[in-house]
Amino acid sequence: MKKTIIVFLAIMMSVGLLAACGSTEKANKKSGDKKVLVMATSADYPPFEYVETGKSDEIKGFDVDLAKAIAKNLGYKVEIKDMDFSGLVQSLKSGQADFVLAGMTPTEKRKKNVDFSDIYYTAQHLVVSKKDSGIEKVEDLKGKTVGVQLGSIQEGKAEEINKQVPIKIENRNRIPDLIQEIKSGRFDAAIIEDTVAKGYFEKEQDFKGFTISDDPKEAGSAIAFPKNSDLTEKFNKELKKMKENGELQKLVVKWFGGEE
Ligand code: ARG
Protein backbone atom coordinates (compact mmCIF):
# COMPACT_ATOMS: atom_id res chain seq x y z
CA MET A 1 0.00 0.00 0.00
CA LYS A 2 2.74 2.44 1.12
CA LYS A 3 4.75 1.50 -1.93
CA THR A 4 1.90 2.30 -4.31
CA ILE A 5 1.50 5.71 -2.71
CA ILE A 6 5.21 6.44 -3.11
CA VAL A 7 5.22 5.30 -6.74
CA PHE A 8 2.08 7.34 -7.34
CA LEU A 9 3.67 10.42 -5.78
CA ALA A 10 6.85 9.91 -7.77
CA ILE A 11 4.89 9.72 -10.99
CA MET A 12 2.86 12.80 -10.09
CA MET A 13 6.04 14.73 -9.30
CA SER A 14 7.76 13.86 -12.55
CA VAL A 15 4.61 14.69 -14.49
CA GLY A 16 4.57 18.03 -12.70
CA LEU A 17 8.22 18.63 -13.49
CA LEU A 18 7.72 17.78 -17.13
CA ALA A 19 4.72 20.06 -17.34
CA ALA A 20 6.73 22.85 -15.74
CA CYS A 21 9.56 22.38 -18.23
CA GLY A 22 7.14 22.36 -21.11
CA SER A 23 5.51 25.60 -20.09
CA THR A 24 8.74 27.58 -19.57
CA GLU A 25 9.92 26.48 -22.96
CA LYS A 26 6.74 27.71 -24.51
CA ALA A 27 6.98 31.01 -22.68
CA ASN A 28 10.54 31.55 -23.87
CA LYS A 29 9.60 30.81 -27.42
CA LYS A 30 6.73 33.23 -27.21
CA SER A 31 8.79 36.16 -25.98
CA GLY A 32 11.55 35.07 -28.36
CA ASP A 33 9.58 35.53 -31.53
CA LYS A 34 7.87 38.73 -30.42
CA LYS A 35 11.12 40.64 -31.13
CA VAL A 36 10.68 44.09 -29.70
CA LEU A 37 13.03 46.99 -30.41
CA VAL A 38 13.19 49.91 -28.02
CA MET A 39 13.17 53.32 -29.66
CA ALA A 40 14.20 56.30 -27.57
CA THR A 41 12.93 59.75 -28.51
CA SER A 42 12.15 63.19 -27.15
CA ALA A 43 8.45 63.62 -27.84
CA ASP A 44 8.45 67.41 -27.82
CA TYR A 45 9.00 67.84 -31.52
CA PRO A 46 5.86 67.99 -33.65
CA PRO A 47 5.44 66.78 -36.35
CA PHE A 48 8.42 64.43 -35.79
CA GLU A 49 7.31 63.09 -32.41
CA TYR A 50 4.80 64.50 -29.99
CA VAL A 51 1.89 63.79 -27.73
CA GLU A 52 -1.42 65.46 -28.45
CA THR A 53 -2.04 66.68 -24.95
CA GLY A 54 -5.58 66.23 -23.77
CA LYS A 55 -6.30 63.54 -26.35
CA SER A 56 -4.15 60.56 -25.32
CA ASP A 57 -0.63 59.89 -24.14
CA GLU A 58 0.26 58.10 -27.35
CA ILE A 59 3.47 59.31 -29.01
CA LYS A 60 2.98 59.88 -32.71
CA GLY A 61 4.54 61.65 -35.65
CA PHE A 62 6.72 61.20 -38.69
CA ASP A 63 9.55 59.47 -36.82
CA VAL A 64 7.14 57.05 -35.14
CA ASP A 65 5.62 56.03 -38.49
CA LEU A 66 9.06 55.69 -40.03
CA ALA A 67 10.33 53.53 -37.16
CA LYS A 68 7.29 51.28 -37.27
CA ALA A 69 7.45 50.86 -41.05
CA ILE A 70 11.12 49.88 -41.01
CA ALA A 71 10.77 47.64 -37.95
CA LYS A 72 7.75 45.89 -39.43
CA ASN A 73 9.66 45.02 -42.60
CA LEU A 74 12.41 43.55 -40.44
CA GLY A 75 9.94 41.59 -38.30
CA TYR A 76 10.12 43.72 -35.15
CA LYS A 77 7.68 45.57 -32.97
CA VAL A 78 8.59 48.98 -31.58
CA GLU A 79 8.36 50.11 -27.99
CA ILE A 80 8.87 53.87 -27.46
CA LYS A 81 10.72 55.44 -24.54
CA ASP A 82 10.28 59.18 -24.07
CA MET A 83 13.12 61.20 -22.51
CA ASP A 84 14.86 64.56 -22.73
CA PHE A 85 16.74 65.14 -25.96
CA SER A 86 20.02 65.57 -24.11
CA GLY A 87 19.78 62.01 -22.74
CA LEU A 88 19.25 60.20 -26.05
CA VAL A 89 22.86 59.47 -27.02
CA GLN A 90 23.52 58.12 -23.54
CA SER A 91 20.46 55.85 -23.78
CA LEU A 92 22.14 54.11 -26.72
CA LYS A 93 25.50 53.90 -25.01
CA SER A 94 24.01 52.34 -21.90
CA GLY A 95 21.93 49.83 -23.85
CA GLN A 96 18.59 51.27 -22.72
CA ALA A 97 17.48 51.67 -26.32
CA ASP A 98 18.13 49.91 -29.64
CA PHE A 99 17.85 53.06 -31.73
CA VAL A 100 16.96 56.74 -31.56
CA LEU A 101 14.58 58.51 -33.88
CA ALA A 102 14.21 62.10 -32.75
CA GLY A 103 14.92 64.39 -35.67
CA MET A 104 18.54 63.93 -34.67
CA THR A 105 21.29 65.40 -36.83
CA PRO A 106 24.30 63.16 -37.52
CA THR A 107 27.05 65.50 -36.30
CA GLU A 108 30.73 64.59 -36.16
CA LYS A 109 30.67 64.93 -32.39
CA ARG A 110 27.77 62.49 -32.00
CA LYS A 111 29.40 60.08 -34.46
CA LYS A 112 32.13 59.52 -31.89
CA ASN A 113 29.54 57.87 -29.64
CA VAL A 114 26.87 56.45 -31.94
CA ASP A 115 26.37 55.30 -35.53
CA PHE A 116 23.88 56.90 -37.92
CA SER A 117 21.76 55.83 -40.87
CA ASP A 118 21.59 57.99 -43.98
CA ILE A 119 19.74 61.29 -43.66
CA TYR A 120 15.97 60.87 -44.08
CA TYR A 121 14.89 64.50 -43.93
CA THR A 122 16.62 67.86 -44.21
CA ALA A 123 15.79 71.06 -42.38
CA GLN A 124 17.11 74.51 -41.58
CA HIS A 125 17.54 76.64 -38.48
CA LEU A 126 15.04 79.37 -37.83
CA VAL A 127 15.29 82.30 -35.45
CA VAL A 128 11.84 82.52 -33.91
CA SER A 129 10.58 85.62 -32.10
CA LYS A 130 7.45 87.71 -31.61
CA LYS A 131 6.38 89.75 -34.62
CA ASP A 132 7.04 93.02 -32.77
CA SER A 133 10.51 91.96 -31.51
CA GLY A 134 12.37 93.98 -34.15
CA ILE A 135 14.52 90.91 -34.80
CA GLU A 136 14.87 90.55 -38.57
CA LYS A 137 18.44 89.36 -38.98
CA VAL A 138 21.27 87.85 -36.93
CA GLU A 139 22.76 91.29 -36.05
CA ASP A 140 19.48 92.27 -34.39
CA LEU A 141 20.10 89.54 -31.78
CA LYS A 142 22.84 91.66 -30.19
CA GLY A 143 22.35 91.68 -26.43
CA LYS A 144 19.21 89.54 -26.67
CA THR A 145 18.30 86.41 -24.75
CA VAL A 146 18.15 83.46 -27.14
CA GLY A 147 16.71 80.08 -26.14
CA VAL A 148 17.78 76.69 -27.47
CA GLN A 149 17.04 73.06 -26.64
CA LEU A 150 19.65 71.57 -24.34
CA GLY A 151 22.03 69.26 -26.21
CA SER A 152 20.71 70.21 -29.65
CA ILE A 153 22.73 71.48 -32.59
CA GLN A 154 20.78 74.70 -32.23
CA GLU A 155 22.76 75.19 -29.04
CA GLY A 156 25.94 75.05 -31.13
CA LYS A 157 24.42 77.44 -33.64
CA ALA A 158 23.72 79.93 -30.85
CA GLU A 159 27.35 79.71 -29.75
CA GLU A 160 28.42 80.46 -33.32
CA ILE A 161 26.16 83.53 -33.39
CA ASN A 162 27.57 84.60 -30.05
CA LYS A 163 30.99 84.89 -31.71
CA GLN A 164 29.51 87.29 -34.28
CA VAL A 165 27.27 89.31 -31.99
CA PRO A 166 27.14 88.92 -28.22
CA ILE A 167 23.92 87.22 -27.10
CA LYS A 168 22.72 85.60 -23.91
CA ILE A 169 22.15 81.89 -24.48
CA GLU A 170 19.57 80.06 -22.37
CA ASN A 171 18.67 76.40 -22.67
CA ARG A 172 15.59 74.33 -21.85
CA ASN A 173 14.93 70.60 -22.04
CA ARG A 174 11.78 70.80 -24.10
CA ILE A 175 10.75 72.80 -27.18
CA PRO A 176 7.34 73.91 -25.77
CA ASP A 177 9.27 75.52 -22.91
CA LEU A 178 11.17 77.66 -25.42
CA ILE A 179 7.88 78.80 -26.96
CA GLN A 180 6.48 79.54 -23.52
CA GLU A 181 9.50 81.64 -22.55
CA ILE A 182 9.13 83.76 -25.71
CA LYS A 183 5.44 84.25 -24.96
CA SER A 184 6.16 85.34 -21.42
CA GLY A 185 8.89 87.70 -22.63
CA ARG A 186 11.73 85.99 -20.76
CA PHE A 187 13.36 85.05 -24.09
CA ASP A 188 13.61 87.46 -27.01
CA ALA A 189 14.04 84.63 -29.49
CA ALA A 190 14.75 80.94 -29.88
CA ILE A 191 16.52 78.86 -32.51
CA ILE A 192 14.30 76.04 -33.73
CA GLU A 193 14.23 73.85 -36.82
CA ASP A 194 12.01 75.30 -39.56
CA THR A 195 9.70 72.27 -39.85
CA VAL A 196 8.96 72.30 -36.15
CA ALA A 197 8.73 76.09 -35.88
CA LYS A 198 6.17 76.20 -38.71
CA GLY A 199 3.79 74.10 -36.64
CA TYR A 200 4.00 76.59 -33.80
CA PHE A 201 3.39 79.54 -36.14
CA GLU A 202 -0.09 78.15 -36.78
CA LYS A 203 -0.93 78.36 -33.10
CA GLU A 204 1.09 81.44 -32.19
CA GLN A 205 -0.20 84.09 -34.56
CA ASP A 206 2.14 86.77 -33.23
CA PHE A 207 5.29 84.73 -33.90
CA LYS A 208 7.59 85.00 -36.89
CA GLY A 209 10.95 83.60 -37.98
CA PHE A 210 13.83 83.84 -40.39
CA THR A 211 16.23 81.19 -41.69
CA ILE A 212 19.88 81.34 -40.70
CA SER A 213 21.54 78.32 -42.28
CA ASP A 214 22.41 78.12 -45.94
CA ASP A 215 23.12 74.38 -46.07
CA PRO A 216 19.89 72.38 -45.71
CA LYS A 217 21.84 69.26 -44.72
CA GLU A 218 23.21 71.12 -41.73
CA ALA A 219 20.13 70.23 -39.71
CA GLY A 220 19.22 66.96 -41.43
CA SER A 221 17.80 64.03 -39.47
CA ALA A 222 19.08 60.45 -39.28
CA ILE A 223 18.45 57.35 -37.18
CA ALA A 224 21.02 56.72 -34.45
CA PHE A 225 22.24 53.33 -33.19
CA PRO A 226 24.70 52.08 -30.60
CA LYS A 227 28.20 51.82 -32.08
CA ASN A 228 28.59 48.70 -34.24
CA SER A 229 24.95 47.67 -33.92
CA ASP A 230 23.95 45.21 -36.62
CA LEU A 231 20.68 47.12 -36.93
CA THR A 232 22.35 50.09 -38.63
CA GLU A 233 22.81 48.36 -41.96
CA LYS A 234 19.46 46.57 -41.80
CA PHE A 235 17.60 49.81 -41.10
CA ASN A 236 19.56 51.69 -43.74
CA LYS A 237 18.66 49.12 -46.39
CA GLU A 238 14.97 49.47 -45.54
CA LEU A 239 15.28 53.25 -45.51
CA LYS A 240 16.80 53.14 -49.01
CA LYS A 241 13.94 50.93 -50.20
CA MET A 242 11.42 53.38 -48.77
CA LYS A 243 13.18 56.26 -50.54
CA GLU A 244 13.04 54.37 -53.83
CA ASN A 245 9.48 53.06 -53.67
CA GLY A 246 7.95 56.35 -52.57
CA GLU A 247 6.93 55.20 -49.07
CA LEU A 248 9.15 57.81 -47.43
CA GLN A 249 7.72 60.58 -49.58
CA LYS A 250 4.23 59.46 -48.57
CA LEU A 251 5.16 59.95 -44.92
CA VAL A 252 6.68 63.35 -45.73
CA VAL A 253 3.41 64.44 -47.31
CA LYS A 254 1.36 63.00 -44.43
CA TRP A 255 3.31 64.80 -41.71
CA PHE A 256 4.98 67.81 -43.30
CA GLY A 257 2.53 68.51 -46.12
CA GLY A 258 3.66 69.46 -49.58
CA GLU A 259 3.91 67.59 -52.85
CA GLU A 260 3.84 63.85 -53.27
N1 ARG B 1 18.12 68.38 -35.20
C1 ARG B 1 18.49 68.92 -33.94
C2 ARG B 1 19.62 68.11 -33.32
O1 ARG B 1 19.87 67.02 -33.75
C3 ARG B 1 17.36 69.03 -32.96
C4 ARG B 1 16.58 67.78 -32.75
C5 ARG B 1 15.62 67.88 -31.58
N2 ARG B 1 14.76 66.74 -31.49
C6 ARG B 1 13.78 66.58 -30.60
N3 ARG B 1 13.06 65.49 -30.65
N4 ARG B 1 13.55 67.48 -29.69
O2 ARG B 1 20.25 68.54 -32.42
Coordinates of C-alpha atoms and ligand atoms in Angstrom, one line a residue:
M1 CA 0.0 0.0 0.0
K2 CA 2.7 2.4 1.1
K3 CA 4.7 1.5 -1.9
T4 CA 1.9 2.3 -4.3
I5 CA 1.5 5.7 -2.7
I6 CA 5.2 6.4 -3.1
V7 CA 5.2 5.3 -6.7
F8 CA 2.1 7.3 -7.3
L9 CA 3.7 10.4 -5.8
A10 CA 6.8 9.9 -7.8
I11 CA 4.9 9.7 -11.0
M12 CA 2.9 12.8 -10.1
M13 CA 6.0 14.7 -9.3
S14 CA 7.8 13.9 -12.5
V15 CA 4.6 14.7 -14.5
G16 CA 4.6 18.0 -12.7
L17 CA 8.2 18.6 -13.5
L18 CA 7.7 17.8 -17.1
A19 CA 4.7 20.1 -17.3
A20 CA 6.7 22.9 -15.7
C21 CA 9.6 22.4 -18.2
G22 CA 7.1 22.4 -21.1
S23 CA 5.5 25.6 -20.1
T24 CA 8.7 27.6 -19.6
E25 CA 9.9 26.5 -23.0
K26 CA 6.7 27.7 -24.5
A27 CA 7.0 31.0 -22.7
N28 CA 10.5 31.6 -23.9
K29 CA 9.6 30.8 -27.4
K30 CA 6.7 33.2 -27.2
S31 CA 8.8 36.2 -26.0
G32 CA 11.5 35.1 -28.4
D33 CA 9.6 35.5 -31.5
K34 CA 7.9 38.7 -30.4
K35 CA 11.1 40.6 -31.1
V36 CA 10.7 44.1 -29.7
L37 CA 13.0 47.0 -30.4
V38 CA 13.2 49.9 -28.0
M39 CA 13.2 53.3 -29.7
A40 CA 14.2 56.3 -27.6
T41 CA 12.9 59.7 -28.5
S42 CA 12.2 63.2 -27.1
A43 CA 8.5 63.6 -27.8
D44 CA 8.5 67.4 -27.8
Y45 CA 9.0 67.8 -31.5
P46 CA 5.9 68.0 -33.7
P47 CA 5.4 66.8 -36.4
F48 CA 8.4 64.4 -35.8
E49 CA 7.3 63.1 -32.4
Y50 CA 4.8 64.5 -30.0
V51 CA 1.9 63.8 -27.7
E52 CA -1.4 65.5 -28.4
T53 CA -2.0 66.7 -24.9
G54 CA -5.6 66.2 -23.8
K55 CA -6.3 63.5 -26.4
S56 CA -4.2 60.6 -25.3
D57 CA -0.6 59.9 -24.1
E58 CA 0.3 58.1 -27.4
I59 CA 3.5 59.3 -29.0
K60 CA 3.0 59.9 -32.7
G61 CA 4.5 61.7 -35.7
F62 CA 6.7 61.2 -38.7
D63 CA 9.6 59.5 -36.8
V64 CA 7.1 57.1 -35.1
D65 CA 5.6 56.0 -38.5
L66 CA 9.1 55.7 -40.0
A67 CA 10.3 53.5 -37.2
K68 CA 7.3 51.3 -37.3
A69 CA 7.4 50.9 -41.0
I70 CA 11.1 49.9 -41.0
A71 CA 10.8 47.6 -37.9
K72 CA 7.8 45.9 -39.4
N73 CA 9.7 45.0 -42.6
L74 CA 12.4 43.5 -40.4
G75 CA 9.9 41.6 -38.3
Y76 CA 10.1 43.7 -35.1
K77 CA 7.7 45.6 -33.0
V78 CA 8.6 49.0 -31.6
E79 CA 8.4 50.1 -28.0
I80 CA 8.9 53.9 -27.5
K81 CA 10.7 55.4 -24.5
D82 CA 10.3 59.2 -24.1
M83 CA 13.1 61.2 -22.5
D84 CA 14.9 64.6 -22.7
F85 CA 16.7 65.1 -26.0
S86 CA 20.0 65.6 -24.1
G87 CA 19.8 62.0 -22.7
L88 CA 19.3 60.2 -26.0
V89 CA 22.9 59.5 -27.0
Q90 CA 23.5 58.1 -23.5
S91 CA 20.5 55.8 -23.8
L92 CA 22.1 54.1 -26.7
K93 CA 25.5 53.9 -25.0
S94 CA 24.0 52.3 -21.9
G95 CA 21.9 49.8 -23.8
Q96 CA 18.6 51.3 -22.7
A97 CA 17.5 51.7 -26.3
D98 CA 18.1 49.9 -29.6
F99 CA 17.8 53.1 -31.7
V100 CA 17.0 56.7 -31.6
L101 CA 14.6 58.5 -33.9
A102 CA 14.2 62.1 -32.7
G103 CA 14.9 64.4 -35.7
M104 CA 18.5 63.9 -34.7
T105 CA 21.3 65.4 -36.8
P106 CA 24.3 63.2 -37.5
T107 CA 27.1 65.5 -36.3
E108 CA 30.7 64.6 -36.2
K109 CA 30.7 64.9 -32.4
R110 CA 27.8 62.5 -32.0
K111 CA 29.4 60.1 -34.5
K112 CA 32.1 59.5 -31.9
N113 CA 29.5 57.9 -29.6
V114 CA 26.9 56.4 -31.9
D115 CA 26.4 55.3 -35.5
F116 CA 23.9 56.9 -37.9
S117 CA 21.8 55.8 -40.9
D118 CA 21.6 58.0 -44.0
I119 CA 19.7 61.3 -43.7
Y120 CA 16.0 60.9 -44.1
Y121 CA 14.9 64.5 -43.9
T122 CA 16.6 67.9 -44.2
A123 CA 15.8 71.1 -42.4
Q124 CA 17.1 74.5 -41.6
H125 CA 17.5 76.6 -38.5
L126 CA 15.0 79.4 -37.8
V127 CA 15.3 82.3 -35.4
V128 CA 11.8 82.5 -33.9
S129 CA 10.6 85.6 -32.1
K130 CA 7.5 87.7 -31.6
K131 CA 6.4 89.8 -34.6
D132 CA 7.0 93.0 -32.8
S133 CA 10.5 92.0 -31.5
G134 CA 12.4 94.0 -34.1
I135 CA 14.5 90.9 -34.8
E136 CA 14.9 90.6 -38.6
K137 CA 18.4 89.4 -39.0
V138 CA 21.3 87.9 -36.9
E139 CA 22.8 91.3 -36.1
D140 CA 19.5 92.3 -34.4
L141 CA 20.1 89.5 -31.8
K142 CA 22.8 91.7 -30.2
G143 CA 22.4 91.7 -26.4
K144 CA 19.2 89.5 -26.7
T145 CA 18.3 86.4 -24.8
V146 CA 18.2 83.5 -27.1
G147 CA 16.7 80.1 -26.1
V148 CA 17.8 76.7 -27.5
Q149 CA 17.0 73.1 -26.6
L150 CA 19.7 71.6 -24.3
G151 CA 22.0 69.3 -26.2
S152 CA 20.7 70.2 -29.6
I153 CA 22.7 71.5 -32.6
Q154 CA 20.8 74.7 -32.2
E155 CA 22.8 75.2 -29.0
G156 CA 25.9 75.1 -31.1
K157 CA 24.4 77.4 -33.6
A158 CA 23.7 79.9 -30.9
E159 CA 27.3 79.7 -29.7
E160 CA 28.4 80.5 -33.3
I161 CA 26.2 83.5 -33.4
N162 CA 27.6 84.6 -30.0
K163 CA 31.0 84.9 -31.7
Q164 CA 29.5 87.3 -34.3
V165 CA 27.3 89.3 -32.0
P166 CA 27.1 88.9 -28.2
I167 CA 23.9 87.2 -27.1
K168 CA 22.7 85.6 -23.9
I169 CA 22.2 81.9 -24.5
E170 CA 19.6 80.1 -22.4
N171 CA 18.7 76.4 -22.7
R172 CA 15.6 74.3 -21.8
N173 CA 14.9 70.6 -22.0
R174 CA 11.8 70.8 -24.1
I175 CA 10.8 72.8 -27.2
P176 CA 7.3 73.9 -25.8
D177 CA 9.3 75.5 -22.9
L178 CA 11.2 77.7 -25.4
I179 CA 7.9 78.8 -27.0
Q180 CA 6.5 79.5 -23.5
E181 CA 9.5 81.6 -22.6
I182 CA 9.1 83.8 -25.7
K183 CA 5.4 84.3 -25.0
S184 CA 6.2 85.3 -21.4
G185 CA 8.9 87.7 -22.6
R186 CA 11.7 86.0 -20.8
F187 CA 13.4 85.0 -24.1
D188 CA 13.6 87.5 -27.0
A189 CA 14.0 84.6 -29.5
A190 CA 14.7 80.9 -29.9
I191 CA 16.5 78.9 -32.5
I192 CA 14.3 76.0 -33.7
E193 CA 14.2 73.8 -36.8
D194 CA 12.0 75.3 -39.6
T195 CA 9.7 72.3 -39.9
V196 CA 9.0 72.3 -36.2
A197 CA 8.7 76.1 -35.9
K198 CA 6.2 76.2 -38.7
G199 CA 3.8 74.1 -36.6
Y200 CA 4.0 76.6 -33.8
F201 CA 3.4 79.5 -36.1
E202 CA -0.1 78.2 -36.8
K203 CA -0.9 78.4 -33.1
E204 CA 1.1 81.4 -32.2
Q205 CA -0.2 84.1 -34.6
D206 CA 2.1 86.8 -33.2
F207 CA 5.3 84.7 -33.9
K208 CA 7.6 85.0 -36.9
G209 CA 10.9 83.6 -38.0
F210 CA 13.8 83.8 -40.4
T211 CA 16.2 81.2 -41.7
I212 CA 19.9 81.3 -40.7
S213 CA 21.5 78.3 -42.3
D214 CA 22.4 78.1 -45.9
D215 CA 23.1 74.4 -46.1
P216 CA 19.9 72.4 -45.7
K217 CA 21.8 69.3 -44.7
E218 CA 23.2 71.1 -41.7
A219 CA 20.1 70.2 -39.7
G220 CA 19.2 67.0 -41.4
S221 CA 17.8 64.0 -39.5
A222 CA 19.1 60.4 -39.3
I223 CA 18.4 57.3 -37.2
A224 CA 21.0 56.7 -34.4
F225 CA 22.2 53.3 -33.2
P226 CA 24.7 52.1 -30.6
K227 CA 28.2 51.8 -32.1
N228 CA 28.6 48.7 -34.2
S229 CA 24.9 47.7 -33.9
D230 CA 23.9 45.2 -36.6
L231 CA 20.7 47.1 -36.9
T232 CA 22.4 50.1 -38.6
E233 CA 22.8 48.4 -42.0
K234 CA 19.5 46.6 -41.8
F235 CA 17.6 49.8 -41.1
N236 CA 19.6 51.7 -43.7
K237 CA 18.7 49.1 -46.4
E238 CA 15.0 49.5 -45.5
L239 CA 15.3 53.2 -45.5
K240 CA 16.8 53.1 -49.0
K241 CA 13.9 50.9 -50.2
M242 CA 11.4 53.4 -48.8
K243 CA 13.2 56.3 -50.5
E244 CA 13.0 54.4 -53.8
N245 CA 9.5 53.1 -53.7
G246 CA 7.9 56.4 -52.6
E247 CA 6.9 55.2 -49.1
L248 CA 9.1 57.8 -47.4
Q249 CA 7.7 60.6 -49.6
K250 CA 4.2 59.5 -48.6
L251 CA 5.2 60.0 -44.9
V252 CA 6.7 63.3 -45.7
V253 CA 3.4 64.4 -47.3
K254 CA 1.4 63.0 -44.4
W255 CA 3.3 64.8 -41.7
F256 CA 5.0 67.8 -43.3
G257 CA 2.5 68.5 -46.1
G258 CA 3.7 69.5 -49.6
E259 CA 3.9 67.6 -52.9
E260 CA 3.8 63.9 -53.3
Ligands
ARG1 N1 18.1 68.4 -35.2 C1 18.5 68.9 -33.9 C2 19.6 68.1 -33.3 O1 19.9 67.0 -33.7 C3 17.4 69.0 -33.0 C4 16.6 67.8 -32.8 C5 15.6 67.9 -31.6 N2 14.8 66.7 -31.5 C6 13.8 66.6 -30.6 N3 13.1 65.5 -30.7 N4 13.6 67.5 -29.7 O2 20.3 68.5 -32.4

